[in-house]
Coordinates of C-alpha atoms and ligand atoms in Angstrom, one line a residue:
Chain A
M1 CA -40.9 -40.6 -45.4
K2 CA -40.5 -38.5 -48.6
I3 CA -38.1 -35.6 -48.8
V4 CA -38.0 -33.1 -51.6
C5 CA -34.9 -30.9 -51.9
L6 CA -35.2 -27.8 -54.0
L7 CA -31.8 -27.6 -55.6
K8 CA -30.5 -24.5 -57.3
V9 CA -27.4 -24.4 -59.4
V10 CA -25.3 -21.2 -59.2
P11 CA -22.1 -19.8 -60.6
D12 CA -19.0 -20.9 -58.6
T13 CA -18.4 -18.4 -55.7
E14 CA -14.9 -17.7 -57.2
T15 CA -16.4 -16.4 -60.5
R16 CA -15.2 -13.0 -61.6
F17 CA -18.1 -11.4 -63.6
Q18 CA -18.0 -9.1 -66.6
I19 CA -20.8 -6.6 -67.3
N20 CA -22.5 -7.0 -70.7
S21 CA -22.3 -4.4 -73.4
D22 CA -25.7 -2.7 -72.6
S23 CA -25.0 -2.9 -68.8
T24 CA -28.2 -4.8 -68.1
D25 CA -26.6 -8.0 -66.8
V26 CA -23.4 -9.9 -66.3
V27 CA -21.9 -11.9 -69.2
W28 CA -23.1 -15.5 -69.0
D29 CA -20.5 -17.3 -71.0
A30 CA -18.7 -20.6 -71.0
S31 CA -16.0 -19.2 -68.6
I32 CA -18.5 -19.6 -65.7
D33 CA -18.4 -22.8 -63.7
Y34 CA -21.6 -23.9 -62.0
I35 CA -22.0 -25.5 -58.6
M36 CA -24.8 -26.6 -56.3
N37 CA -25.9 -23.6 -54.3
P38 CA -23.7 -23.9 -51.1
Y39 CA -26.7 -23.8 -48.8
D40 CA -28.5 -26.5 -50.8
E41 CA -25.6 -28.8 -50.0
Y42 CA -26.5 -28.6 -46.4
A43 CA -30.1 -29.3 -47.2
V44 CA -29.2 -32.3 -49.4
E45 CA -26.8 -33.6 -46.7
E46 CA -29.5 -33.4 -44.0
A47 CA -32.0 -35.2 -46.2
I48 CA -29.5 -38.0 -46.8
K49 CA -28.8 -38.2 -43.1
I50 CA -32.5 -38.6 -42.4
K51 CA -32.7 -41.3 -45.1
E52 CA -29.8 -43.1 -43.4
S53 CA -31.3 -42.9 -39.9
I54 CA -35.1 -43.5 -40.4
G55 CA -35.4 -44.2 -44.1
A56 CA -36.6 -41.8 -46.8
D57 CA -36.9 -41.3 -50.5
V58 CA -35.1 -38.2 -51.5
I59 CA -35.9 -36.3 -54.7
T60 CA -34.4 -33.1 -55.9
V61 CA -36.3 -30.6 -58.0
T62 CA -34.5 -27.9 -60.0
I63 CA -35.5 -25.1 -62.3
G64 CA -32.7 -24.3 -64.6
K65 CA -31.5 -23.3 -68.1
G66 CA -29.2 -26.1 -69.1
E67 CA -26.2 -26.0 -66.7
E68 CA -27.6 -28.1 -63.9
E69 CA -27.2 -31.8 -64.6
K70 CA -23.6 -32.0 -63.2
S71 CA -24.8 -30.6 -59.8
I72 CA -27.9 -32.8 -59.7
R73 CA -25.6 -35.9 -60.4
K74 CA -23.4 -34.7 -57.5
A75 CA -26.5 -34.6 -55.2
M76 CA -27.3 -38.1 -56.5
A77 CA -23.7 -39.2 -55.7
M78 CA -24.3 -37.9 -52.1
G79 CA -27.3 -40.2 -51.9
V80 CA -30.3 -38.5 -53.6
D81 CA -32.5 -41.1 -55.3
E82 CA -34.0 -39.2 -58.2
G83 CA -34.2 -35.8 -59.8
I84 CA -36.6 -33.6 -61.6
L85 CA -35.2 -30.9 -63.9
I86 CA -37.3 -28.2 -65.5
E87 CA -35.3 -26.5 -68.2
N88 CA -36.8 -23.2 -69.0
P89 CA -34.8 -20.0 -69.3
D90 CA -37.9 -17.8 -69.2
L91 CA -38.9 -19.3 -65.9
V92 CA -35.4 -18.9 -64.5
N93 CA -35.6 -15.2 -65.5
S94 CA -39.1 -14.7 -64.2
D95 CA -40.0 -13.1 -60.8
P96 CA -39.4 -15.1 -57.6
L97 CA -43.2 -15.5 -57.1
S98 CA -43.5 -17.2 -60.5
I99 CA -40.6 -19.5 -59.7
A100 CA -42.2 -20.4 -56.3
K101 CA -45.5 -21.1 -58.0
A102 CA -43.8 -23.4 -60.5
Y103 CA -42.1 -25.2 -57.7
A104 CA -45.4 -25.6 -55.7
E105 CA -47.0 -27.1 -58.9
V106 CA -44.2 -29.6 -59.4
V107 CA -43.8 -30.5 -55.7
K108 CA -47.5 -30.8 -54.8
P109 CA -48.2 -34.2 -56.4
L110 CA -45.0 -35.7 -54.8
G111 CA -46.5 -35.8 -51.3
A112 CA -43.4 -34.6 -49.5
D113 CA -43.2 -34.9 -45.7
I114 CA -40.3 -32.5 -45.7
I115 CA -39.4 -29.9 -48.4
F116 CA -35.8 -28.8 -47.9
C117 CA -34.3 -25.6 -49.4
G118 CA -31.2 -23.6 -48.8
K119 CA -31.7 -20.4 -46.7
I120 CA -30.6 -18.3 -49.7
E121 CA -28.9 -18.7 -53.0
T122 CA -25.6 -17.1 -53.6
D123 CA -26.4 -15.5 -56.9
T124 CA -29.6 -13.5 -56.7
S125 CA -29.9 -13.8 -52.9
E126 CA -33.7 -13.6 -52.6
S127 CA -34.3 -15.8 -49.5
F128 CA -37.8 -16.1 -51.0
V129 CA -38.5 -19.5 -52.5
G130 CA -38.8 -21.7 -49.3
P131 CA -41.3 -19.7 -47.3
A132 CA -43.2 -18.8 -50.5
V133 CA -43.6 -22.5 -51.5
A134 CA -44.7 -23.2 -47.9
A135 CA -47.4 -20.5 -48.2
L136 CA -48.5 -21.8 -51.6
L137 CA -48.9 -25.4 -50.3
N138 CA -50.3 -24.3 -46.9
M139 CA -47.4 -25.9 -45.1
P140 CA -45.6 -24.4 -42.1
V141 CA -42.0 -23.2 -42.6
I142 CA -39.0 -22.8 -40.4
T143 CA -36.1 -21.0 -42.0
E144 CA -32.3 -20.9 -41.5
I145 CA -32.2 -23.9 -39.3
S146 CA -28.8 -25.0 -37.9
G147 CA -30.0 -28.0 -35.8
L148 CA -32.6 -30.7 -36.6
E149 CA -34.0 -33.8 -34.9
V150 CA -36.5 -35.9 -36.7
S151 CA -38.8 -38.6 -35.4
E152 CA -41.8 -40.5 -36.9
S153 CA -44.2 -37.8 -35.6
G154 CA -42.4 -34.6 -36.4
I155 CA -39.3 -32.4 -36.1
V156 CA -37.5 -30.2 -33.7
A157 CA -35.4 -27.5 -35.2
T158 CA -33.2 -24.8 -33.8
R159 CA -31.8 -21.7 -35.3
D160 CA -30.1 -18.4 -34.6
A161 CA -32.3 -15.4 -35.1
S162 CA -30.9 -11.9 -34.5
G163 CA -28.8 -13.1 -31.7
R164 CA -31.4 -15.4 -30.1
K165 CA -31.5 -19.2 -30.1
E166 CA -35.0 -20.3 -31.2
K167 CA -36.4 -23.8 -31.0
F168 CA -39.4 -24.9 -33.1
E169 CA -41.5 -28.0 -33.2
S170 CA -43.6 -29.1 -36.1
S171 CA -45.5 -32.1 -37.4
Y172 CA -45.3 -33.2 -41.1
P173 CA -45.4 -31.9 -43.7
V174 CA -43.0 -29.0 -43.1
V175 CA -40.7 -26.8 -45.2
L176 CA -37.2 -26.2 -43.8
T177 CA -34.4 -24.0 -45.1
A178 CA -30.9 -24.9 -44.3
E179 CA -28.2 -22.6 -42.7
K180 CA -24.5 -23.3 -42.6
G181 CA -23.6 -25.3 -39.5
L182 CA -26.5 -27.8 -39.9
N183 CA -24.0 -30.5 -40.9
E184 CA -20.8 -31.2 -42.9
P185 CA -21.7 -32.1 -46.4
R186 CA -20.0 -35.3 -47.5
Y187 CA -17.7 -35.8 -50.4
P188 CA -19.2 -38.4 -52.8
K189 CA -17.2 -41.6 -53.1
L190 CA -16.4 -43.1 -56.5
P191 CA -18.9 -46.1 -56.4
M192 CA -21.6 -43.6 -55.5
I193 CA -20.5 -41.3 -58.4
M194 CA -20.8 -44.2 -60.8
K195 CA -24.2 -45.2 -59.4
A196 CA -25.4 -41.6 -59.7
K197 CA -25.0 -41.7 -63.4
K198 CA -27.8 -44.3 -63.7
K199 CA -30.3 -42.7 -61.3
P200 CA -33.5 -41.4 -62.8
L201 CA -33.5 -37.7 -63.9
A202 CA -36.8 -36.6 -65.4
K203 CA -36.5 -33.6 -67.6
K204 CA -39.4 -31.3 -68.5
D205 CA -39.5 -27.9 -70.2
D206 CA -42.4 -26.4 -68.3
A207 CA -44.3 -26.5 -65.0
G208 CA -47.5 -25.4 -66.6
T209 CA -47.7 -22.2 -64.6
V210 CA -48.0 -18.6 -65.5
I211 CA -44.7 -16.8 -65.9
R212 CA -44.6 -13.2 -64.9
T213 CA -41.9 -10.6 -64.7
S214 CA -43.2 -8.2 -62.2
V215 CA -39.6 -7.5 -61.2
K216 CA -37.1 -6.8 -64.0
Q217 CA -33.4 -6.3 -63.8
I218 CA -32.6 -3.1 -65.9
K219 CA -29.0 -2.5 -64.9
A220 CA -25.9 -4.3 -63.7
E221 CA -22.8 -2.6 -62.5
L222 CA -19.7 -3.1 -60.4
P223 CA -20.1 -1.9 -56.9
P224 CA -18.5 1.5 -56.2
S225 CA -14.8 0.5 -55.7
K226 CA -13.2 1.3 -52.4
G227 CA -10.2 2.7 -54.3
A228 CA -6.7 1.4 -53.9
G229 CA -5.9 0.4 -50.4
K230 CA -3.5 2.4 -48.3
K231 CA -0.7 0.9 -46.2
L232 CA 0.6 2.7 -43.2
E233 CA 4.4 3.0 -42.9
G234 CA 6.6 2.8 -39.9
S235 CA 7.2 0.8 -36.8
I236 CA 4.3 -1.1 -35.1
D237 CA 3.9 1.7 -32.6
D238 CA 3.9 4.3 -35.4
I239 CA 1.3 2.6 -37.5
V240 CA -1.0 1.9 -34.5
G241 CA -0.7 5.6 -33.6
Q242 CA -1.5 6.7 -37.2
L243 CA -4.5 4.4 -37.2
V244 CA -5.9 5.6 -34.0
D245 CA -5.3 9.2 -35.0
G246 CA -7.1 8.7 -38.3
L247 CA -10.1 6.8 -36.7
Q248 CA -10.4 9.5 -34.1
N249 CA -9.7 12.8 -35.9
K250 CA -10.5 12.1 -39.6
D251 CA -13.2 9.4 -39.5
K252 CA -14.7 10.3 -36.1
M253 CA -15.1 6.6 -35.4
I254 CA -13.8 6.7 -31.8
Chain B
M1 CA -52.9 4.5 -50.4
S2 CA -50.0 4.0 -48.1
I3 CA -46.7 2.5 -47.1
A4 CA -46.6 -0.1 -44.2
V5 CA -43.5 -0.9 -42.3
F6 CA -43.2 -4.0 -40.1
L7 CA -41.5 -2.7 -36.9
E8 CA -39.8 -5.9 -35.8
S9 CA -39.2 -5.9 -32.1
Y10 CA -38.4 -8.4 -29.4
N11 CA -39.4 -8.0 -25.8
G12 CA -40.5 -4.4 -26.3
E13 CA -37.2 -3.4 -28.0
L14 CA -37.5 -2.0 -31.6
I15 CA -34.5 -3.4 -33.5
K16 CA -32.2 -1.2 -35.5
A17 CA -32.9 -3.0 -38.7
S18 CA -36.6 -1.9 -38.3
K19 CA -35.5 1.7 -38.0
E20 CA -33.5 1.3 -41.2
A21 CA -36.7 -0.1 -42.9
V22 CA -38.5 3.0 -41.7
A23 CA -35.8 5.1 -43.4
V24 CA -36.6 3.3 -46.7
G25 CA -40.3 3.8 -46.1
K26 CA -39.7 7.5 -45.6
T27 CA -37.7 7.8 -48.8
I28 CA -40.5 6.2 -50.7
A29 CA -43.1 8.4 -48.9
E30 CA -41.2 11.5 -50.1
K31 CA -41.0 10.3 -53.6
T32 CA -44.7 9.3 -53.8
G33 CA -46.5 11.6 -51.3
K34 CA -48.0 8.5 -49.7
S35 CA -48.4 8.3 -45.9
L36 CA -46.4 5.8 -43.8
F37 CA -47.6 3.6 -40.9
G38 CA -45.9 1.1 -38.7
I39 CA -47.1 -2.4 -37.8
V40 CA -46.2 -3.7 -34.3
L41 CA -46.7 -7.1 -32.6
D42 CA -45.3 -7.4 -29.2
D43 CA -45.9 -8.2 -25.6
N44 CA -44.9 -4.7 -24.6
V45 CA -46.2 -2.6 -27.5
D46 CA -46.0 0.7 -25.6
N47 CA -42.2 0.6 -25.6
V48 CA -42.1 -0.2 -29.3
I49 CA -44.6 2.5 -30.2
S50 CA -42.7 5.2 -28.3
A51 CA -39.4 4.1 -29.9
A52 CA -41.1 4.4 -33.3
G53 CA -42.4 7.8 -32.3
Q54 CA -38.8 8.9 -31.7
I55 CA -38.1 8.6 -35.4
G56 CA -41.3 10.2 -36.6
V57 CA -43.6 7.2 -37.2
D58 CA -47.0 8.9 -36.5
T59 CA -49.4 6.1 -37.2
I60 CA -49.2 2.6 -35.9
K61 CA -51.4 -0.5 -36.1
A62 CA -50.5 -2.6 -33.1
A63 CA -51.4 -6.0 -31.6
S64 CA -50.4 -6.4 -28.0
G65 CA -50.1 -9.5 -25.9
V66 CA -48.1 -11.3 -28.6
S67 CA -45.5 -13.1 -26.5
L68 CA -44.5 -15.8 -28.9
Y69 CA -43.3 -15.5 -32.5
H70 CA -45.1 -17.6 -35.0
P71 CA -44.3 -17.0 -38.7
T72 CA -47.8 -17.8 -40.0
M73 CA -49.5 -15.7 -37.3
Y74 CA -47.2 -12.8 -37.9
S75 CA -47.8 -13.1 -41.7
R76 CA -51.5 -13.1 -41.3
F77 CA -51.4 -10.1 -39.1
I78 CA -49.2 -8.2 -41.5
V79 CA -51.5 -9.2 -44.4
N80 CA -54.5 -7.9 -42.5
A81 CA -52.8 -4.7 -41.4
G82 CA -51.2 -4.0 -44.7
K83 CA -53.6 -5.4 -47.3
D84 CA -54.6 -1.9 -48.6
A85 CA -51.0 -0.5 -48.6
D86 CA -49.1 -0.1 -51.9
Y87 CA -45.8 -1.1 -50.2
I88 CA -45.1 -3.4 -47.2
I89 CA -41.6 -3.0 -46.0
L90 CA -39.8 -5.4 -43.7
P91 CA -36.2 -5.7 -42.4
A92 CA -34.4 -8.6 -44.1
T93 CA -33.8 -10.3 -40.7
V94 CA -34.5 -14.0 -40.1
W95 CA -38.1 -13.1 -39.1
G96 CA -38.6 -10.5 -41.9
S97 CA -37.2 -12.9 -44.6
E98 CA -39.4 -15.7 -43.3
I99 CA -42.6 -13.6 -43.2
A100 CA -42.2 -11.5 -46.4
P101 CA -42.6 -14.4 -48.9
Q102 CA -45.7 -15.6 -47.1
V103 CA -47.2 -12.1 -47.2
T104 CA -46.3 -11.8 -50.9
V105 CA -48.1 -15.1 -51.7
K106 CA -51.2 -14.2 -49.7
L107 CA -51.5 -10.8 -51.4
D108 CA -50.2 -12.1 -54.8
A109 CA -47.8 -9.1 -54.7
T110 CA -44.4 -8.4 -56.1
P111 CA -41.4 -9.4 -54.0
V112 CA -38.4 -7.1 -54.0
S113 CA -35.9 -8.8 -51.6
D114 CA -33.0 -7.5 -49.7
I115 CA -32.6 -4.1 -51.2
I116 CA -29.6 -1.9 -50.7
G117 CA -30.8 1.3 -52.4
V118 CA -33.9 3.2 -53.5
E119 CA -33.6 4.9 -56.9
D120 CA -37.3 5.9 -57.2
A121 CA -40.7 4.7 -56.2
N122 CA -40.4 1.4 -58.2
T123 CA -36.7 1.1 -58.9
F124 CA -34.3 -0.4 -56.3
K125 CA -30.7 -1.5 -56.0
R126 CA -29.9 -5.1 -55.0
S127 CA -26.6 -6.8 -54.3
L128 CA -26.0 -9.8 -56.6
H129 CA -23.5 -12.6 -56.9
G130 CA -22.0 -12.1 -53.4
N131 CA -21.9 -8.3 -53.7
K132 CA -19.6 -8.6 -56.8
I133 CA -22.4 -7.0 -58.8
H134 CA -25.0 -4.4 -58.0
G135 CA -28.2 -4.8 -59.9
T136 CA -31.0 -2.3 -60.4
V137 CA -34.5 -3.7 -60.6
K138 CA -37.8 -2.2 -61.7
A139 CA -40.9 -3.6 -60.1
E140 CA -44.6 -3.1 -60.7
G141 CA -47.7 -3.7 -58.6
K142 CA -48.1 -3.9 -54.9
M143 CA -44.6 -4.4 -53.5
I144 CA -43.3 -6.4 -50.5
I145 CA -39.8 -5.1 -49.9
T146 CA -37.2 -6.5 -47.5
V147 CA -34.3 -4.2 -46.6
R148 CA -30.7 -5.5 -46.0
A149 CA -29.6 -4.6 -42.5
G150 CA -26.9 -2.1 -41.9
V151 CA -27.1 -0.3 -45.2
F152 CA -29.5 2.6 -44.7
D153 CA -29.0 5.2 -42.0
V154 CA -31.5 5.2 -39.1
P155 CA -33.8 8.2 -39.5
A156 CA -33.0 11.3 -37.5
E157 CA -34.8 11.9 -34.3
N158 CA -38.1 13.6 -34.8
V159 CA -40.3 12.9 -31.8
V160 CA -44.0 12.4 -32.4
T161 CA -46.8 10.7 -30.4
P162 CA -48.2 8.1 -32.8
N163 CA -51.9 7.5 -33.4
V164 CA -52.4 3.9 -32.5
E165 CA -55.0 1.6 -33.8
T166 CA -55.2 -1.5 -31.8
I167 CA -55.9 -4.7 -33.6
S168 CA -56.4 -8.0 -31.9
P169 CA -53.9 -10.5 -33.3
E170 CA -55.4 -13.6 -35.0
T171 CA -55.0 -16.4 -32.5
M172 CA -53.6 -19.6 -33.8
D173 CA -55.3 -22.8 -32.8
S174 CA -53.5 -24.2 -29.8
D175 CA -52.7 -27.4 -31.6
S176 CA -51.2 -25.4 -34.5
I177 CA -49.1 -27.6 -36.7
M178 CA -45.9 -25.7 -35.9
K179 CA -44.9 -23.7 -32.9
L180 CA -42.0 -21.8 -31.4
A181 CA -41.2 -24.2 -28.6
E182 CA -38.7 -22.2 -26.6
I183 CA -36.2 -19.4 -26.8
L184 CA -33.1 -21.3 -25.8
A185 CA -31.2 -18.1 -25.2
S186 CA -32.7 -14.7 -25.6
S187 CA -29.3 -13.2 -26.3
T188 CA -25.9 -14.6 -26.8
G189 CA -24.6 -11.8 -24.7
T190 CA -22.8 -10.3 -27.7
I191 CA -23.6 -7.5 -30.1
E192 CA -25.4 -8.9 -33.2
L193 CA -23.2 -8.6 -36.2
T194 CA -25.8 -7.1 -38.6
E195 CA -26.7 -4.5 -36.0
A196 CA -23.2 -3.4 -35.1
D197 CA -21.6 -0.2 -36.1
I198 CA -18.1 -1.6 -35.5
I199 CA -17.0 -5.2 -36.2
V200 CA -13.6 -6.8 -35.3
S201 CA -13.1 -10.1 -37.1
G202 CA -10.4 -12.7 -36.8
G203 CA -9.3 -15.3 -39.3
R204 CA -7.0 -18.3 -39.6
G205 CA -4.1 -16.1 -38.5
M206 CA -5.5 -16.2 -35.0
G207 CA -4.1 -19.7 -34.7
G208 CA -6.7 -21.1 -32.3
P209 CA -9.9 -20.4 -30.2
D210 CA -8.2 -19.0 -27.1
Q211 CA -6.2 -16.4 -29.0
F212 CA -9.6 -14.8 -29.9
N213 CA -9.5 -13.2 -26.5
I214 CA -7.3 -10.4 -27.9
I215 CA -10.0 -9.8 -30.5
E216 CA -12.7 -9.8 -27.8
D217 CA -10.7 -7.3 -25.7
L218 CA -10.4 -4.9 -28.7
A219 CA -14.1 -5.4 -29.5
E220 CA -15.0 -4.6 -25.9
V221 CA -13.1 -1.3 -25.8
M222 CA -14.7 -0.3 -29.1
T223 CA -18.2 -1.6 -28.2
A224 CA -17.9 -3.8 -31.3
A225 CA -19.3 -7.1 -32.4
V226 CA -16.9 -10.0 -33.1
G227 CA -16.9 -11.7 -36.5
A228 CA -14.8 -14.4 -38.1
S229 CA -13.7 -15.8 -41.4
R230 CA -14.9 -19.1 -42.6
A231 CA -11.5 -20.6 -41.9
A232 CA -11.8 -19.7 -38.2
V233 CA -15.4 -21.0 -38.1
D234 CA -14.7 -24.3 -39.9
A235 CA -11.7 -24.9 -37.6
G236 CA -14.3 -24.8 -34.7
W237 CA -12.8 -21.7 -33.1
R238 CA -16.0 -19.6 -33.5
E239 CA -19.7 -20.1 -33.8
H240 CA -21.2 -20.4 -37.3
S241 CA -23.3 -17.3 -36.5
D242 CA -20.1 -15.3 -36.3
Q243 CA -19.1 -16.0 -39.9
V244 CA -18.9 -13.0 -42.3
G245 CA -19.0 -13.6 -46.0
Q246 CA -20.9 -15.1 -48.9
T247 CA -22.0 -18.1 -46.9
G248 CA -22.1 -16.1 -43.7
K249 CA -23.5 -12.7 -42.8
F250 CA -23.5 -9.7 -45.1
V251 CA -22.4 -6.8 -43.0
S252 CA -21.7 -3.1 -43.7
P253 CA -20.7 -1.5 -40.5
K254 CA -19.1 1.9 -40.2
L255 CA -15.8 0.3 -39.3
Y256 CA -14.6 -3.3 -40.0
I257 CA -11.3 -4.5 -38.6
A258 CA -9.9 -7.7 -40.1
A259 CA -7.1 -9.4 -38.3
G260 CA -5.3 -12.5 -39.7
I261 CA -7.8 -12.6 -42.6
S262 CA -6.3 -12.9 -46.1
G263 CA -9.3 -11.4 -47.9
A264 CA -10.6 -14.3 -50.1
I265 CA -13.3 -13.2 -52.6
Q266 CA -16.0 -15.0 -50.5
H267 CA -15.0 -13.1 -47.3
L268 CA -14.9 -9.7 -49.2
A269 CA -18.4 -10.5 -50.5
G270 CA -19.7 -10.1 -46.9
M271 CA -17.9 -7.0 -45.8
S272 CA -16.5 -5.0 -48.7
S273 CA -19.3 -2.4 -48.4
S274 CA -18.1 -1.4 -44.9
E275 CA -17.5 2.3 -44.7
I276 CA -13.9 2.1 -43.3
I277 CA -11.8 -1.1 -43.5
V278 CA -8.8 -1.8 -41.4
A279 CA -6.6 -4.8 -42.2
I280 CA -4.0 -6.3 -39.9
N281 CA -1.9 -9.0 -41.6
K282 CA 1.7 -10.0 -41.6
D283 CA 1.7 -10.8 -45.3
E284 CA 1.9 -7.5 -47.2
E285 CA 0.7 -9.3 -50.4
A286 CA -2.6 -10.3 -48.7
P287 CA -5.6 -9.3 -51.0
I288 CA -7.4 -7.7 -48.0
F289 CA -5.0 -4.8 -48.3
K290 CA -6.4 -3.9 -51.7
I291 CA -9.6 -2.7 -50.1
A292 CA -8.3 -1.5 -46.8
D293 CA -8.4 2.2 -45.9
Y294 CA -5.8 1.4 -43.3
G295 CA -3.4 -1.4 -44.0
L296 CA -1.3 -2.5 -41.1
V297 CA 1.5 -5.0 -42.1
G298 CA 2.6 -6.8 -38.9
D299 CA 2.1 -9.6 -36.5
L300 CA -1.5 -9.3 -35.2
F301 CA -0.4 -10.6 -31.8
E302 CA 1.7 -7.4 -31.5
V303 CA -0.6 -5.0 -33.3
V304 CA -4.0 -5.9 -31.8
P305 CA -3.1 -5.6 -28.1
K306 CA -1.3 -2.3 -28.8
L307 CA -4.3 -1.0 -30.7
T308 CA -6.5 -2.0 -27.7
E309 CA -4.3 -0.1 -25.3
A310 CA -4.1 3.0 -27.6
I311 CA -7.9 3.1 -27.9
K312 CA -8.3 2.7 -24.2
K313 CA -6.1 5.7 -23.8
V314 CA -8.0 8.0 -26.1
K315 CA -11.3 6.9 -24.6
G316 CA -10.0 7.4 -21.1
L317 CA -10.8 3.8 -20.1
Ligands
FAD1 C1 -18.5 -22.0 -51.5 C2 -17.6 -21.2 -50.6 C3 -18.1 -20.3 -49.7 C4 -17.2 -19.6 -48.8 N1 -17.8 -18.7 -48.0 C5 -17.0 -18.0 -47.2 C6 -17.5 -17.0 -46.3 O1 -18.7 -16.8 -46.2 N2 -16.7 -16.3 -45.5 C7 -15.3 -16.5 -45.5 O2 -14.6 -15.8 -44.7 N3 -14.8 -17.4 -46.3 C8 -15.6 -18.2 -47.1 N4 -15.0 -19.1 -47.9 C9 -13.6 -19.5 -47.7 C10 -12.6 -18.5 -48.4 O3 -12.4 -19.0 -49.7 C11 -11.3 -18.6 -47.6 O4 -10.8 -19.9 -47.6 C12 -11.4 -18.0 -46.2 O5 -12.0 -16.8 -46.2 C13 -10.0 -17.9 -45.6 O6 -10.0 -17.5 -44.3 P1 -8.8 -16.7 -43.7 O7 -8.6 -15.4 -44.4 O8 -9.1 -16.6 -42.2 O9 -7.6 -17.7 -43.8 P2 -6.3 -17.6 -44.8 O10 -6.7 -17.4 -46.2 O11 -5.6 -18.8 -44.4 O12 -5.6 -16.3 -44.3 C14 -5.0 -16.2 -43.0 C15 -4.3 -14.9 -43.1 O13 -3.7 -14.6 -41.8 C16 -2.4 -14.0 -41.9 N5 -1.7 -14.3 -40.7 C17 -1.3 -15.5 -40.2 N6 -0.7 -15.3 -39.0 C18 -0.7 -14.0 -38.7 C19 -0.2 -13.2 -37.7 N7 0.4 -13.7 -36.6 N8 -0.4 -11.8 -37.8 C20 -1.0 -11.3 -38.8 N9 -1.5 -12.0 -39.8 C21 -1.3 -13.3 -39.8 C22 -1.9 -14.7 -43.1 O14 -0.9 -13.9 -43.7 C23 -3.1 -14.9 -44.0 O15 -3.2 -13.8 -44.9 C24 -15.9 -19.8 -48.8 C25 -15.3 -20.7 -49.7 C26 -16.1 -21.4 -50.6 C27 -15.5 -22.4 -51.6
AMP2 N1 -34.2 -22.1 -59.8 C1 -34.2 -22.8 -58.6 N2 -34.0 -24.1 -58.7 C2 -34.0 -24.9 -57.6 N3 -34.1 -24.4 -56.3 C3 -34.3 -23.1 -56.2 C4 -34.3 -22.2 -57.3 N4 -34.4 -21.0 -56.8 C5 -34.5 -21.1 -55.5 N5 -34.4 -22.4 -55.1 C6 -34.4 -22.9 -53.7 O1 -34.7 -21.9 -52.8 C7 -33.6 -21.6 -52.0 C8 -33.5 -20.1 -51.7 O2 -33.3 -19.5 -52.9 P1 -33.7 -17.9 -53.1 O3 -35.1 -17.8 -52.5 O4 -33.7 -17.7 -54.6 O5 -32.6 -17.2 -52.4 C9 -32.4 -22.2 -52.7 O6 -31.4 -22.5 -51.8 C10 -33.1 -23.4 -53.3 O7 -33.2 -24.5 -52.3

């Protein structure tokens, strides 16, 4: 069994961003901490669990611009065997289809039985790469899974879709994207952290694919602020009364 | 040249997120003068077609007899129905987000994902970095657009009888490599968070799973969906699918009531674009109060039941 995890590195979810001087992007400076995309942690954890139950080689593939090695080493400390890192800022800033094509090109020769992604990444929130890579490689895809059983012949996955619980079956190869709830990602232990430093990480600067920018970001701004909050004054009965009055008569919510 | 909208439905019911996608389609139609048509796949297409006719969709390409969802089959059908369109618009639901990239690849088109605003025919607003930043993107070429649920208003009623072109869905081979095996539960019996106009959420301040009954009571009288903070979900008090935030659902209801939620940046990421925010928290320093339209400082176990009673009274329940 071979499992490839597409691992994206994103700014820490606590990051407070500044807008750059020409308002086209946020400021990317040294104050930003980078982490493994939270959903990719579920994907990596699930891959490691499969490795522990039926045996598998687990490889991560990352497209990045130079901030990624720490997160890849963390995935290795969780149990990933090797990594591939394509460092290319132009590719990172290209459109999602170009990124997916680069992935497909890199992943194709690896012969994966399962390609694991996160359901979405927390910075640009495209939810695009997993199903696009699947289409490019002619593989089936099941997104946003929160339950998985694997056997020699295939997988059974469950997910929540618009309030329904759906169950899918597939043979290999298959692309899966991980939703929160799939598992509890482990904390790497010190011996694994030491071991991870020596695991193979192949760095390349290109995937050999065409880079397009059919979607360009032209502006970045802070969302309209909600204005300063208002606190209601008085006893509990008073403030509940003021709230209901406001919701009913001013906001017409009830 | 035209605009295609995937009218996602389930069991003959057109979902609200599809109507919001129609609203986006109509805005683009006004800006470009292009015509709009809907794409329907369902077992009971008549119901969906009439629901689409209620909001002015006058042309529909429909495949009936589709009882099981299959992402590859849906993608192929949408590619066939929409290949000549300049825009294909889908709701950014689980299905829509699963199908859209496959359609984009097949048509070698330009993906514009999860939009929250339309500036002009090729310029759109997106929510970035957990809604801490709004980005404007300019796209070129044939666009496959997904629309974040709950952001756009459903189009006003404008009843038409749609012209329907029936297309037979491409059948998948019976031994297709992947299939939807079963719908384990067709509905969890609750209102879906991203479809709800009102959401009542509880956090760590609820203290345990049983105490959520006061949140459920309030939600019931308000016909609201129930949400939760990650702390409440990780404690095992609520389902993962209830989580609101950066690693949960992005919601923007008309009214969001947060009880016993401090307002961590990752929670705000998922709900700060709600129209009206009510915060109930006993700590007057809680960051949630900074964005609340109505801040109620007090013990939620006192405030929430009183609020439920007061609303019952005004609603005559
Ligand atoms: C990568 C990452 C992703 C995350 N994603 C999310 C996410 O998607 N969604 C999310 O919600 N969080 C997320 N978090 C977690 C987030 O940082 C907070 O830990 C979490 O939101 C806190 O939940 P809470 O407000 O319920 O709990 P707390 O912060 O513990 O707040 C509880 C609040 O309840 C109040 N309270 C207690 N008792 C009462 C009472 N009787 N009456 C009234 N008030 C009371 C307290 O004053 C307090 O303000 C994420 C964190 C990380 C690191
Ligand atoms: N630059 C990247 N490097 C590695 N993985 C990525 C990258 N972009 C997207 N992915 C993968 O695709 C998933 C969804 O990302 P997105 O489609 O960008 O929301 C992520 O969780 C990753 O698994």
